[in-house]
PDB file of C-alpha atoms and ligand atoms in Angstrom:
ATOM      1  CA  MET A   1      87.839  94.193  70.048  1.00  0.00           C
ATOM      2  CA  SER A   2      89.865  92.829  67.315  1.00  0.00           C
ATOM      3  CA  VAL A   3      88.482  91.693  64.097  1.00  0.00           C
ATOM      4  CA  ARG A   4      89.219  87.993  63.072  1.00  0.00           C
ATOM      5  CA  GLU A   5      90.769  87.550  59.683  1.00  0.00           C
ATOM      6  CA  GLY A   6      88.444  86.015  57.142  1.00  0.00           C
ATOM      7  CA  ASN A   7      90.541  83.114  56.005  1.00  0.00           C
ATOM      8  CA  LEU A   8      91.148  81.705  59.401  1.00  0.00           C
ATOM      9  CA  GLU A   9      87.581  80.131  58.469  1.00  0.00           C
ATOM     10  CA  PRO A  10      86.552  78.841  55.272  1.00  0.00           C
ATOM     11  CA  PRO A  11      85.960  81.555  52.775  1.00  0.00           C
ATOM     12  CA  THR A  12      82.453  82.418  52.019  1.00  0.00           C
ATOM     13  CA  ARG A  13      81.576  83.013  48.278  1.00  0.00           C
ATOM     14  CA  HIS A  14      78.918  85.227  47.428  1.00  0.00           C
ATOM     15  CA  PRO A  15      77.040  84.389  44.238  1.00  0.00           C
ATOM     16  CA  ILE A  16      78.034  86.653  41.128  1.00  0.00           C
ATOM     17  CA  ASP A  17      75.017  89.212  40.702  1.00  0.00           C
ATOM     18  CA  TRP A  18      75.324  89.247  36.974  1.00  0.00           C
ATOM     19  CA  LYS A  19      71.654  89.570  36.166  1.00  0.00           C
ATOM     20  CA  ASN A  20      71.419  92.772  38.209  1.00  0.00           C
ATOM     21  CA  PRO A  21      71.707  95.690  35.929  1.00  0.00           C
ATOM     22  CA  ASP A  22      73.909  97.515  38.525  1.00  0.00           C
ATOM     23  CA  TYR A  23      76.427  94.797  38.185  1.00  0.00           C
ATOM     24  CA  TYR A  24      77.272  96.455  34.847  1.00  0.00           C
ATOM     25  CA  HIS A  25      77.420 100.063  36.310  1.00  0.00           C
ATOM     26  CA  GLU A  26      80.923 101.228  35.354  1.00  0.00           C
ATOM     27  CA  GLY A  27      81.029 104.223  37.987  1.00  0.00           C
ATOM     28  CA  ALA A  28      80.240 101.712  40.911  1.00  0.00           C
ATOM     29  CA  LEU A  29      82.870  99.362  39.579  1.00  0.00           C
ATOM     30  CA  LEU A  30      85.527 101.985  39.718  1.00  0.00           C
ATOM     31  CA  THR A  31      84.490 102.963  43.076  1.00  0.00           C
ATOM     32  CA  GLU A  32      84.957  99.537  44.375  1.00  0.00           C
ATOM     33  CA  LEU A  33      88.068  98.920  42.473  1.00  0.00           C
ATOM     34  CA  GLU A  34      89.354 101.962  44.209  1.00  0.00           C
ATOM     35  CA  ARG A  35      88.468 100.675  47.587  1.00  0.00           C
ATOM     36  CA  VAL A  36      89.826  97.262  47.000  1.00  0.00           C
ATOM     37  CA  PHE A  37      93.114  98.485  45.359  1.00  0.00           C
ATOM     38  CA  ASP A  38      93.448 100.740  48.436  1.00  0.00           C
ATOM     39  CA  ILE A  39      93.541  97.576  50.744  1.00  0.00           C
ATOM     40  CA  CYS A  40      95.793  95.589  48.597  1.00  0.00           C
ATOM     41  CA  HIS A  41      98.227  98.555  48.567  1.00  0.00           C
ATOM     42  CA  GLY A  42      98.424  98.312  52.297  1.00  0.00           C
ATOM     43  CA  CYS A  43      98.854  94.580  52.223  1.00  0.00           C
ATOM     44  CA  ARG A  44     100.847  93.381  49.035  1.00  0.00           C
ATOM     45  CA  ARG A  45     100.704  89.621  50.150  1.00  0.00           C
ATOM     46  CA  CYS A  46      99.805  88.785  46.513  1.00  0.00           C
ATOM     47  CA  LEU A  47     102.746  90.595  44.778  1.00  0.00           C
ATOM     48  CA  SER A  48     104.333  87.141  43.478  1.00  0.00           C
ATOM     49  CA  LEU A  49     101.143  85.442  42.456  1.00  0.00           C
ATOM     50  CA  CYS A  50     100.511  86.997  38.861  1.00  0.00           C
ATOM     51  CA  ASN A  51     101.181  90.103  36.985  1.00  0.00           C
ATOM     52  CA  ALA A  52      97.975  91.847  38.054  1.00  0.00           C
ATOM     53  CA  PHE A  53      99.338  92.769  41.508  1.00  0.00           C
ATOM     54  CA  PRO A  54     102.798  94.025  40.512  1.00  0.00           C
ATOM     55  CA  THR A  55     101.081  96.162  37.706  1.00  0.00           C
ATOM     56  CA  LEU A  56      98.779  97.550  40.390  1.00  0.00           C
ATOM     57  CA  PHE A  57     101.524  98.272  42.867  1.00  0.00           C
ATOM     58  CA  ASP A  58     103.781  99.918  40.074  1.00  0.00           C
ATOM     59  CA  LEU A  59     100.761 102.223  39.110  1.00  0.00           C
ATOM     60  CA  MET A  60     100.584 103.414  43.014  1.00  0.00           C
ATOM     61  CA  ASP A  61     104.104 103.585  43.598  1.00  0.00           C
ATOM     62  CA  ASP A  62     104.793 105.722  40.487  1.00  0.00           C
ATOM     63  CA  SER A  63     101.969 108.052  40.907  1.00  0.00           C
ATOM     64  CA  ALA A  64     102.260 111.666  42.366  1.00  0.00           C
ATOM     65  CA  THR A  65     100.833 110.688  45.687  1.00  0.00           C
ATOM     66  CA  GLY A  66     102.235 107.209  45.944  1.00  0.00           C
ATOM     67  CA  GLU A  67      98.656 106.114  46.909  1.00  0.00           C
ATOM     68  CA  VAL A  68      95.617 104.884  45.103  1.00  0.00           C
ATOM     69  CA  ASP A  69      94.325 108.392  44.771  1.00  0.00           C
ATOM     70  CA  GLY A  70      97.093 109.282  42.555  1.00  0.00           C
ATOM     71  CA  VAL A  71      96.363 106.750  39.882  1.00  0.00           C
ATOM     72  CA  ALA A  72      93.989 107.782  37.030  1.00  0.00           C
ATOM     73  CA  LYS A  73      90.945 105.602  36.930  1.00  0.00           C
ATOM     74  CA  ASP A  74      91.444 104.617  33.164  1.00  0.00           C
ATOM     75  CA  LYS A  75      94.776 103.021  34.272  1.00  0.00           C
ATOM     76  CA  TYR A  76      92.884 100.366  36.333  1.00  0.00           C
ATOM     77  CA  TRP A  77      92.137  98.453  33.078  1.00  0.00           C
ATOM     78  CA  ALA A  78      95.777  97.537  32.923  1.00  0.00           C
ATOM     79  CA  VAL A  79      95.316  95.501  36.181  1.00  0.00           C
ATOM     80  CA  VAL A  80      92.199  93.917  34.985  1.00  0.00           C
ATOM     81  CA  ASP A  81      93.940  92.938  31.719  1.00  0.00           C
ATOM     82  CA  GLN A  82      96.505  90.917  33.758  1.00  0.00           C
ATOM     83  CA  CYS A  83      94.122  88.655  35.683  1.00  0.00           C
ATOM     84  CA  TYR A  84      93.424  85.325  34.258  1.00  0.00           C
ATOM     85  CA  LEU A  85      91.016  84.312  37.025  1.00  0.00           C
ATOM     86  CA  CYS A  86      92.840  81.613  38.496  1.00  0.00           C
ATOM     87  CA  ASP A  87      91.363  82.176  41.978  1.00  0.00           C
ATOM     88  CA  VAL A  88      94.569  81.763  43.787  1.00  0.00           C
ATOM     89  CA  CYS A  89      94.562  85.055  45.516  1.00  0.00           C
ATOM     90  CA  PHE A  90      91.177  84.337  46.913  1.00  0.00           C
ATOM     91  CA  MET A  91      91.690  80.811  47.755  1.00  0.00           C
ATOM     92  CA  THR A  92      95.048  80.846  49.303  1.00  0.00           C
ATOM     93  CA  LYS A  93      96.251  84.403  50.310  1.00  0.00           C
ATOM     94  CA  CYS A  94      93.665  86.979  51.018  1.00  0.00           C
ATOM     95  CA  PRO A  95      92.796  87.238  54.779  1.00  0.00           C
ATOM     96  CA  TYR A  96      90.075  89.857  53.813  1.00  0.00           C
ATOM     97  CA  VAL A  97      87.704  87.438  51.953  1.00  0.00           C
ATOM     98  CA  PRO A  98      84.138  87.145  53.484  1.00  0.00           C
ATOM     99  CA  PRO A  99      83.207  86.493  56.175  1.00  0.00           C
ATOM    100  CA  HIS A 100      85.720  89.479  57.021  1.00  0.00           C
ATOM    101  CA  PRO A 101      83.807  92.798  57.081  1.00  0.00           C
ATOM    102  CA  TRP A 102      86.150  94.186  54.213  1.00  0.00           C
ATOM    103  CA  ASN A 103      84.273  91.635  51.839  1.00  0.00           C
ATOM    104  CA  LEU A 104      87.284  91.487  49.432  1.00  0.00           C
ATOM    105  CA  ASP A 105      86.919  89.192  46.295  1.00  0.00           C
ATOM    106  CA  PHE A 106      89.659  90.255  43.983  1.00  0.00           C
ATOM    107  CA  PRO A 107      88.775  87.700  41.192  1.00  0.00           C
ATOM    108  CA  HIS A 108      85.222  88.250  41.290  1.00  0.00           C
ATOM    109  CA  LEU A 109      85.858  91.999  40.906  1.00  0.00           C
ATOM    110  CA  MET A 110      88.273  91.451  37.957  1.00  0.00           C
ATOM    111  CA  LEU A 111      85.407  89.348  36.429  1.00  0.00           C
ATOM    112  CA  ARG A 112      82.947  92.110  36.850  1.00  0.00           C
ATOM    113  CA  ALA A 113      85.353  94.483  35.271  1.00  0.00           C
ATOM    114  CA  LYS A 114      85.814  92.103  32.191  1.00  0.00           C
ATOM    115  CA  ALA A 115      82.117  91.717  32.049  1.00  0.00           C
ATOM    116  CA  ILE A 116      81.691  95.468  31.715  1.00  0.00           C
ATOM    117  CA  LYS A 117      84.547  95.929  29.334  1.00  0.00           C
ATOM    118  CA  PHE A 118      82.856  93.145  27.204  1.00  0.00           C
ATOM    119  CA  LYS A 119      79.398  94.670  27.328  1.00  0.00           C
ATOM    120  CA  LYS A 120      80.786  98.059  26.195  1.00  0.00           C
ATOM    121  CA  GLY A 121      82.292  96.230  23.127  1.00  0.00           C
ATOM    122  CA  GLN A 122      85.853  96.975  23.997  1.00  0.00           C
ATOM    123  CA  VAL A 123      87.089  93.341  23.435  1.00  0.00           C
ATOM    124  CA  PRO A 124      88.907  93.097  20.111  1.00  0.00           C
ATOM    125  CA  PHE A 125      88.158  90.693  17.599  1.00  0.00           C
ATOM    126  CA  ARG A 126      91.624  89.197  18.123  1.00  0.00           C
ATOM    127  CA  ASP A 127      90.780  88.320  21.492  1.00  0.00           C
ATOM    128  CA  LYS A 128      87.288  86.833  20.758  1.00  0.00           C
ATOM    129  CA  LEU A 129      89.006  84.682  17.927  1.00  0.00           C
ATOM    130  CA  LEU A 130      91.813  83.425  20.189  1.00  0.00           C
ATOM    131  CA  ALA A 131      89.380  82.574  22.967  1.00  0.00           C
ATOM    132  CA  SER A 132      87.265  80.398  20.648  1.00  0.00           C
ATOM    133  CA  THR A 133      89.429  77.377  21.112  1.00  0.00           C
ATOM    134  CA  ASP A 134      86.672  74.742  20.275  1.00  0.00           C
ATOM    135  CA  ALA A 135      85.617  76.484  17.070  1.00  0.00           C
ATOM    136  CA  LEU A 136      89.363  76.986  15.924  1.00  0.00           C
ATOM    137  CA  GLY A 137      90.027  73.436  16.831  1.00  0.00           C
ATOM    138  CA  LYS A 138      87.203  71.961  14.869  1.00  0.00           C
ATOM    139  CA  LEU A 139      88.394  73.980  11.861  1.00  0.00           C
ATOM    140  CA  LEU A 140      91.936  73.478  12.058  1.00  0.00           C
ATOM    141  CA  ALA A 141      92.788  70.128  13.741  1.00  0.00           C
ATOM    142  CA  ILE A 142      92.275  68.054  10.751  1.00  0.00           C
ATOM    143  CA  PRO A 143      94.743  66.327   8.365  1.00  0.00           C
ATOM    144  CA  VAL A 144      96.545  68.577   5.756  1.00  0.00           C
ATOM    145  CA  VAL A 145      94.873  71.646   7.352  1.00  0.00           C
ATOM    146  CA  ALA A 146      96.665  71.232  10.644  1.00  0.00           C
ATOM    147  CA  GLN A 147     100.137  70.793   8.872  1.00  0.00           C
ATOM    148  CA  THR A 148      99.539  73.834   6.676  1.00  0.00           C
ATOM    149  CA  VAL A 149      98.554  76.062   9.525  1.00  0.00           C
ATOM    150  CA  ASN A 150     101.549  74.831  11.590  1.00  0.00           C
ATOM    151  CA  ALA A 151     103.864  75.647   8.680  1.00  0.00           C
ATOM    152  CA  ALA A 152     102.379  79.064   8.244  1.00  0.00           C
ATOM    153  CA  SER A 153     102.724  80.047  11.934  1.00  0.00           C
ATOM    154  CA  LYS A 154     106.338  79.500  11.696  1.00  0.00           C
ATOM    155  CA  ASN A 155     106.569  81.764   8.483  1.00  0.00           C
ATOM    156  CA  GLN A 156     108.115  85.063   9.308  1.00  0.00           C
ATOM    157  CA  ALA A 157     106.400  86.882   6.320  1.00  0.00           C
ATOM    158  CA  LEU A 158     102.899  85.405   7.258  1.00  0.00           C
ATOM    159  CA  ARG A 159     103.555  86.130  10.980  1.00  0.00           C
ATOM    160  CA  SER A 160     104.284  89.899  10.137  1.00  0.00           C
ATOM    161  CA  GLY A 161     101.014  90.048   8.426  1.00  0.00           C
ATOM    162  CA  LEU A 162      99.287  88.544  11.294  1.00  0.00           C
ATOM    163  CA  ASP A 163     101.058  90.822  13.624  1.00  0.00           C
ATOM    164  CA  LYS A 164      99.768  93.837  11.371  1.00  0.00           C
ATOM    165  CA  VAL A 165      96.283  92.647  10.935  1.00  0.00           C
ATOM    166  CA  LEU A 166      95.323  91.031  14.248  1.00  0.00           C
ATOM    167  CA  LYS A 167      98.071  92.390  16.471  1.00  0.00           C
ATOM    168  CA  ILE A 168      99.453  88.933  17.335  1.00  0.00           C
ATOM    169  CA  HIS A 169     103.082  89.445  18.123  1.00  0.00           C
ATOM    170  CA  HIS A 170     105.359  87.870  15.287  1.00  0.00           C
ATOM    171  CA  ASP A 171     107.563  86.230  17.883  1.00  0.00           C
ATOM    172  CA  ARG A 172     104.631  84.672  20.003  1.00  0.00           C
ATOM    173  CA  GLN A 173     104.963  80.888  19.764  1.00  0.00           C
ATOM    174  CA  LEU A 174     101.660  79.526  18.704  1.00  0.00           C
ATOM    175  CA  PRO A 175     100.584  75.985  19.732  1.00  0.00           C
ATOM    176  CA  ASP A 176     100.662  73.403  16.827  1.00  0.00           C
ATOM    177  CA  TYR A 177      97.436  71.753  15.779  1.00  0.00           C
ATOM    178  CA  ALA A 178      97.410  68.019  15.780  1.00  0.00           C
ATOM    179  CA  PRO A 179      96.479  66.455  12.612  1.00  0.00           C
ATOM    180  CA  GLN A 180      94.307  63.751  14.566  1.00  0.00           C
ATOM    181  CA  ARG A 181      92.290  64.923  17.638  1.00  0.00           C
ATOM    182  CA  PHE A 182      92.559  63.047  20.726  1.00  0.00           C
ATOM    183  CA  ARG A 183      88.770  62.422  20.923  1.00  0.00           C
ATOM    184  CA  ALA A 184      88.905  60.948  17.349  1.00  0.00           C
ATOM    185  CA  SER A 185      91.796  58.323  18.222  1.00  0.00           C
ATOM    186  CA  ALA A 186      91.372  57.778  22.036  1.00  0.00           C
ATOM    187  CA  ARG A 187      91.503  53.984  22.994  1.00  0.00           C
ATOM    188  CA  THR A 188      89.459  54.066  26.133  1.00  0.00           C
ATOM    189  CA  GLN A 189      89.045  50.665  27.894  1.00  0.00           C
ATOM    190  CA  ALA A 190      85.710  50.341  29.598  1.00  0.00           C
ATOM    191  CA  GLN A 191      85.895  46.561  30.106  1.00  0.00           C
ATOM    192  CA  PHE A 192      87.788  46.482  33.404  1.00  0.00           C
ATOM    193  CA  PRO A 193      85.870  45.987  36.592  1.00  0.00           C
ATOM    194  CA  VAL A 194      85.211  48.913  38.720  1.00  0.00           C
ATOM    195  CA  ARG A 195      87.280  48.822  41.888  1.00  0.00           C
ATOM    196  CA  ASP A 196      86.737  51.931  44.028  1.00  0.00           C
ATOM    197  CA  GLY A 197      89.729  53.055  46.210  1.00  0.00           C
ATOM    198  CA  GLN A 198      89.444  54.261  49.828  1.00  0.00           C
ATOM    199  CA  ARG A 199      89.459  57.883  48.426  1.00  0.00           C
ATOM    200  CA  ALA A 200      89.082  57.652  44.658  1.00  0.00           C
ATOM    201  CA  PRO A 201      86.353  56.181  42.474  1.00  0.00           C
ATOM    202  CA  GLY A 202      87.581  53.058  40.342  1.00  0.00           C
ATOM    203  CA  LYS A 203      86.399  54.449  37.040  1.00  0.00           C
ATOM    204  CA  VAL A 204      87.332  57.470  34.914  1.00  0.00           C
ATOM    205  CA  ALA A 205      85.363  59.708  32.378  1.00  0.00           C
ATOM    206  CA  ILE A 206      87.938  61.614  30.513  1.00  0.00           C
ATOM    207  CA  PHE A 207      87.215  65.345  29.882  1.00  0.00           C
ATOM    208  CA  SER A 208      89.937  66.028  27.333  1.00  0.00           C
ATOM    209  CA  THR A 209      90.096  69.692  27.210  1.00  0.00           C
ATOM    210  CA  CYS A 210      90.517  71.973  24.010  1.00  0.00           C
ATOM    211  CA  TYR A 211      94.283  71.794  24.513  1.00  0.00           C
ATOM    212  CA  ILE A 212      94.733  68.141  24.697  1.00  0.00           C
ATOM    213  CA  ASN A 213      91.906  67.445  22.085  1.00  0.00           C
ATOM    214  CA  TYR A 214      93.397  69.738  19.309  1.00  0.00           C
ATOM    215  CA  HIS A 215      96.958  70.224  20.233  1.00  0.00           C
ATOM    216  CA  GLU A 216      98.529  67.691  22.480  1.00  0.00           C
ATOM    217  CA  PRO A 217      96.636  64.526  22.045  1.00  0.00           C
ATOM    218  CA  GLY A 218      99.946  62.422  23.062  1.00  0.00           C
ATOM    219  CA  ILE A 219      99.346  63.475  26.808  1.00  0.00           C
ATOM    220  CA  GLY A 220      95.732  62.173  26.579  1.00  0.00           C
ATOM    221  CA  HIS A 221      96.952  58.981  24.977  1.00  0.00           C
ATOM    222  CA  ASP A 222      99.747  58.556  27.737  1.00  0.00           C
ATOM    223  CA  LEU A 223      96.976  59.040  30.620  1.00  0.00           C
ATOM    224  CA  LEU A 224      94.807  56.397  28.934  1.00  0.00           C
ATOM    225  CA  LYS A 225      97.831  53.981  28.799  1.00  0.00           C
ATOM    226  CA  ILE A 226      98.609  54.630  32.545  1.00  0.00           C
ATOM    227  CA  LEU A 227      94.916  54.064  33.410  1.00  0.00           C
ATOM    228  CA  ALA A 228      94.794  50.954  31.379  1.00  0.00           C
ATOM    229  CA  HIS A 229      97.908  49.565  32.922  1.00  0.00           C
ATOM    230  CA  ASN A 230      96.284  50.127  36.332  1.00  0.00           C
ATOM    231  CA  GLU A 231      93.162  48.278  34.973  1.00  0.00           C
ATOM    232  CA  VAL A 232      90.945  51.482  35.688  1.00  0.00           C
ATOM    233  CA  PRO A 233      88.071  51.538  33.320  1.00  0.00           C
ATOM    234  CA  THR A 234      87.774  54.603  31.139  1.00  0.00           C
ATOM    235  CA  ILE A 235      85.222  56.305  28.812  1.00  0.00           C
ATOM    236  CA  LEU A 236      85.127  59.661  26.998  1.00  0.00           C
ATOM    237  CA  VAL A 237      82.808  62.450  28.189  1.00  0.00           C
ATOM    238  CA  GLU A 238      79.895  62.487  25.822  1.00  0.00           C
ATOM    239  CA  ARG A 239      79.296  65.620  23.892  1.00  0.00           C
ATOM    240  CA  GLU A 240      82.386  67.470  25.171  1.00  0.00           C
ATOM    241  CA  ALA A 241      82.535  71.252  24.543  1.00  0.00           C
ATOM    242  CA  CYS A 242      84.920  74.070  25.536  1.00  0.00           C
ATOM    243  CA  CYS A 243      84.585  74.662  29.216  1.00  0.00           C
ATOM    244  CA  GLY A 244      84.693  78.463  28.706  1.00  0.00           C
ATOM    245  CA  MET A 245      87.631  79.104  30.626  1.00  0.00           C
ATOM    246  CA  PRO A 246      89.453  81.128  27.734  1.00  0.00           C
ATOM    247  CA  LYS A 247      86.307  83.373  27.318  1.00  0.00           C
ATOM    248  CA  LEU A 248      86.551  84.394  31.061  1.00  0.00           C
ATOM    249  CA  GLU A 249      89.745  86.121  30.301  1.00  0.00           C
ATOM    250  CA  LEU A 250      88.313  88.342  27.533  1.00  0.00           C
TER     251      LEU A 250
HETATM  252  S1  SF4 B   1      92.766  85.385  40.220  1.00  0.00           S
HETATM  253 FE1  SF4 B   1      93.757  87.006  39.045  1.00  0.00          FE
HETATM  254  S2  SF4 B   1      94.603  88.408  40.474  1.00  0.00           S
HETATM  255 FE2  SF4 B   1      94.023  86.532  41.653  1.00  0.00          FE
HETATM  256  S3  SF4 B   1      96.086  85.477  41.458  1.00  0.00           S
HETATM  257 FE3  SF4 B   1      94.758  84.736  39.794  1.00  0.00          FE
HETATM  258  S4  SF4 B   1      95.401  85.981  38.041  1.00  0.00           S
HETATM  259 FE4  SF4 B   1      96.203  86.963  39.764  1.00  0.00          FE
HETATM  260  S1  SF4 B   2      94.040  90.405  47.255  1.00  0.00           S
HETATM  261 FE1  SF4 B   2      94.005  90.272  49.593  1.00  0.00          FE
HETATM  262  S2  SF4 B   2      96.054  89.241  50.253  1.00  0.00           S
HETATM  263 FE2  SF4 B   2      96.175  89.902  48.024  1.00  0.00          FE
HETATM  264  S3  SF4 B   2      97.193  91.843  47.975  1.00  0.00           S
HETATM  265 FE3  SF4 B   2      94.743  92.238  48.018  1.00  0.00          FE
HETATM  266  S4  SF4 B   2      94.353  92.487  50.161  1.00  0.00           S
HETATM  267 FE4  SF4 B   2      96.421  91.357  50.013  1.00  0.00          FE
END
């Protein structure tokens, strides 16, 4: 009897077992990585999705055996580092996600690997700092400080120093900080009547995100103008904080 492919049906997502001490067992993780990488090796559908899969396939193709058993396990981390947990491979590509018996959830496996790396203290200070988008924004997206930081980020001597100390490449373009945050200057308009559409509610609460709030407030202001033009009432989400997505990439 043939086995039906998993994503001919809605994928099933098992909860992340992060409170279980076994979740952080590195040996068990490496065994599971080897199992999953071997399946991916025979499939390769996700080659074009992100850099994690080309990194994985290059490791296997360049190994002595041309198979996953030819890849040293400490090289697995190069694949993990390339995953930014967008979930596209699980949601759109993989035919082996649950309920398929192969039970393959590539993003959740990458997340487990990242959690183990974090617990072992192997995440550098640089990464933790860059992932603290809310804290950095609160500190730097204010008048005078923002202009100073923006100028400094384009100064080659300072960038060489940053490269040496924090290993942020001197050519890496860094986003400018806005001297005035979106949330401090957003002109929401709550006075319009709520008119629900057929498929969408007729009012909007804006979660600005760190990037719009601290770096590109103009995009948020444009959105508010469009919504006001269409007489859609808007408010800002109260007590907004970082969604935590950057920290999932650590
Ligand atoms: S979840 Fe990770 S491995 Fe999957 S497509 Fe996104 S970045 Fe690539
Ligand atoms: S995640 Fe699934 S679809 Fe993507 S390469 Fe691996 S087995 Fe194939």
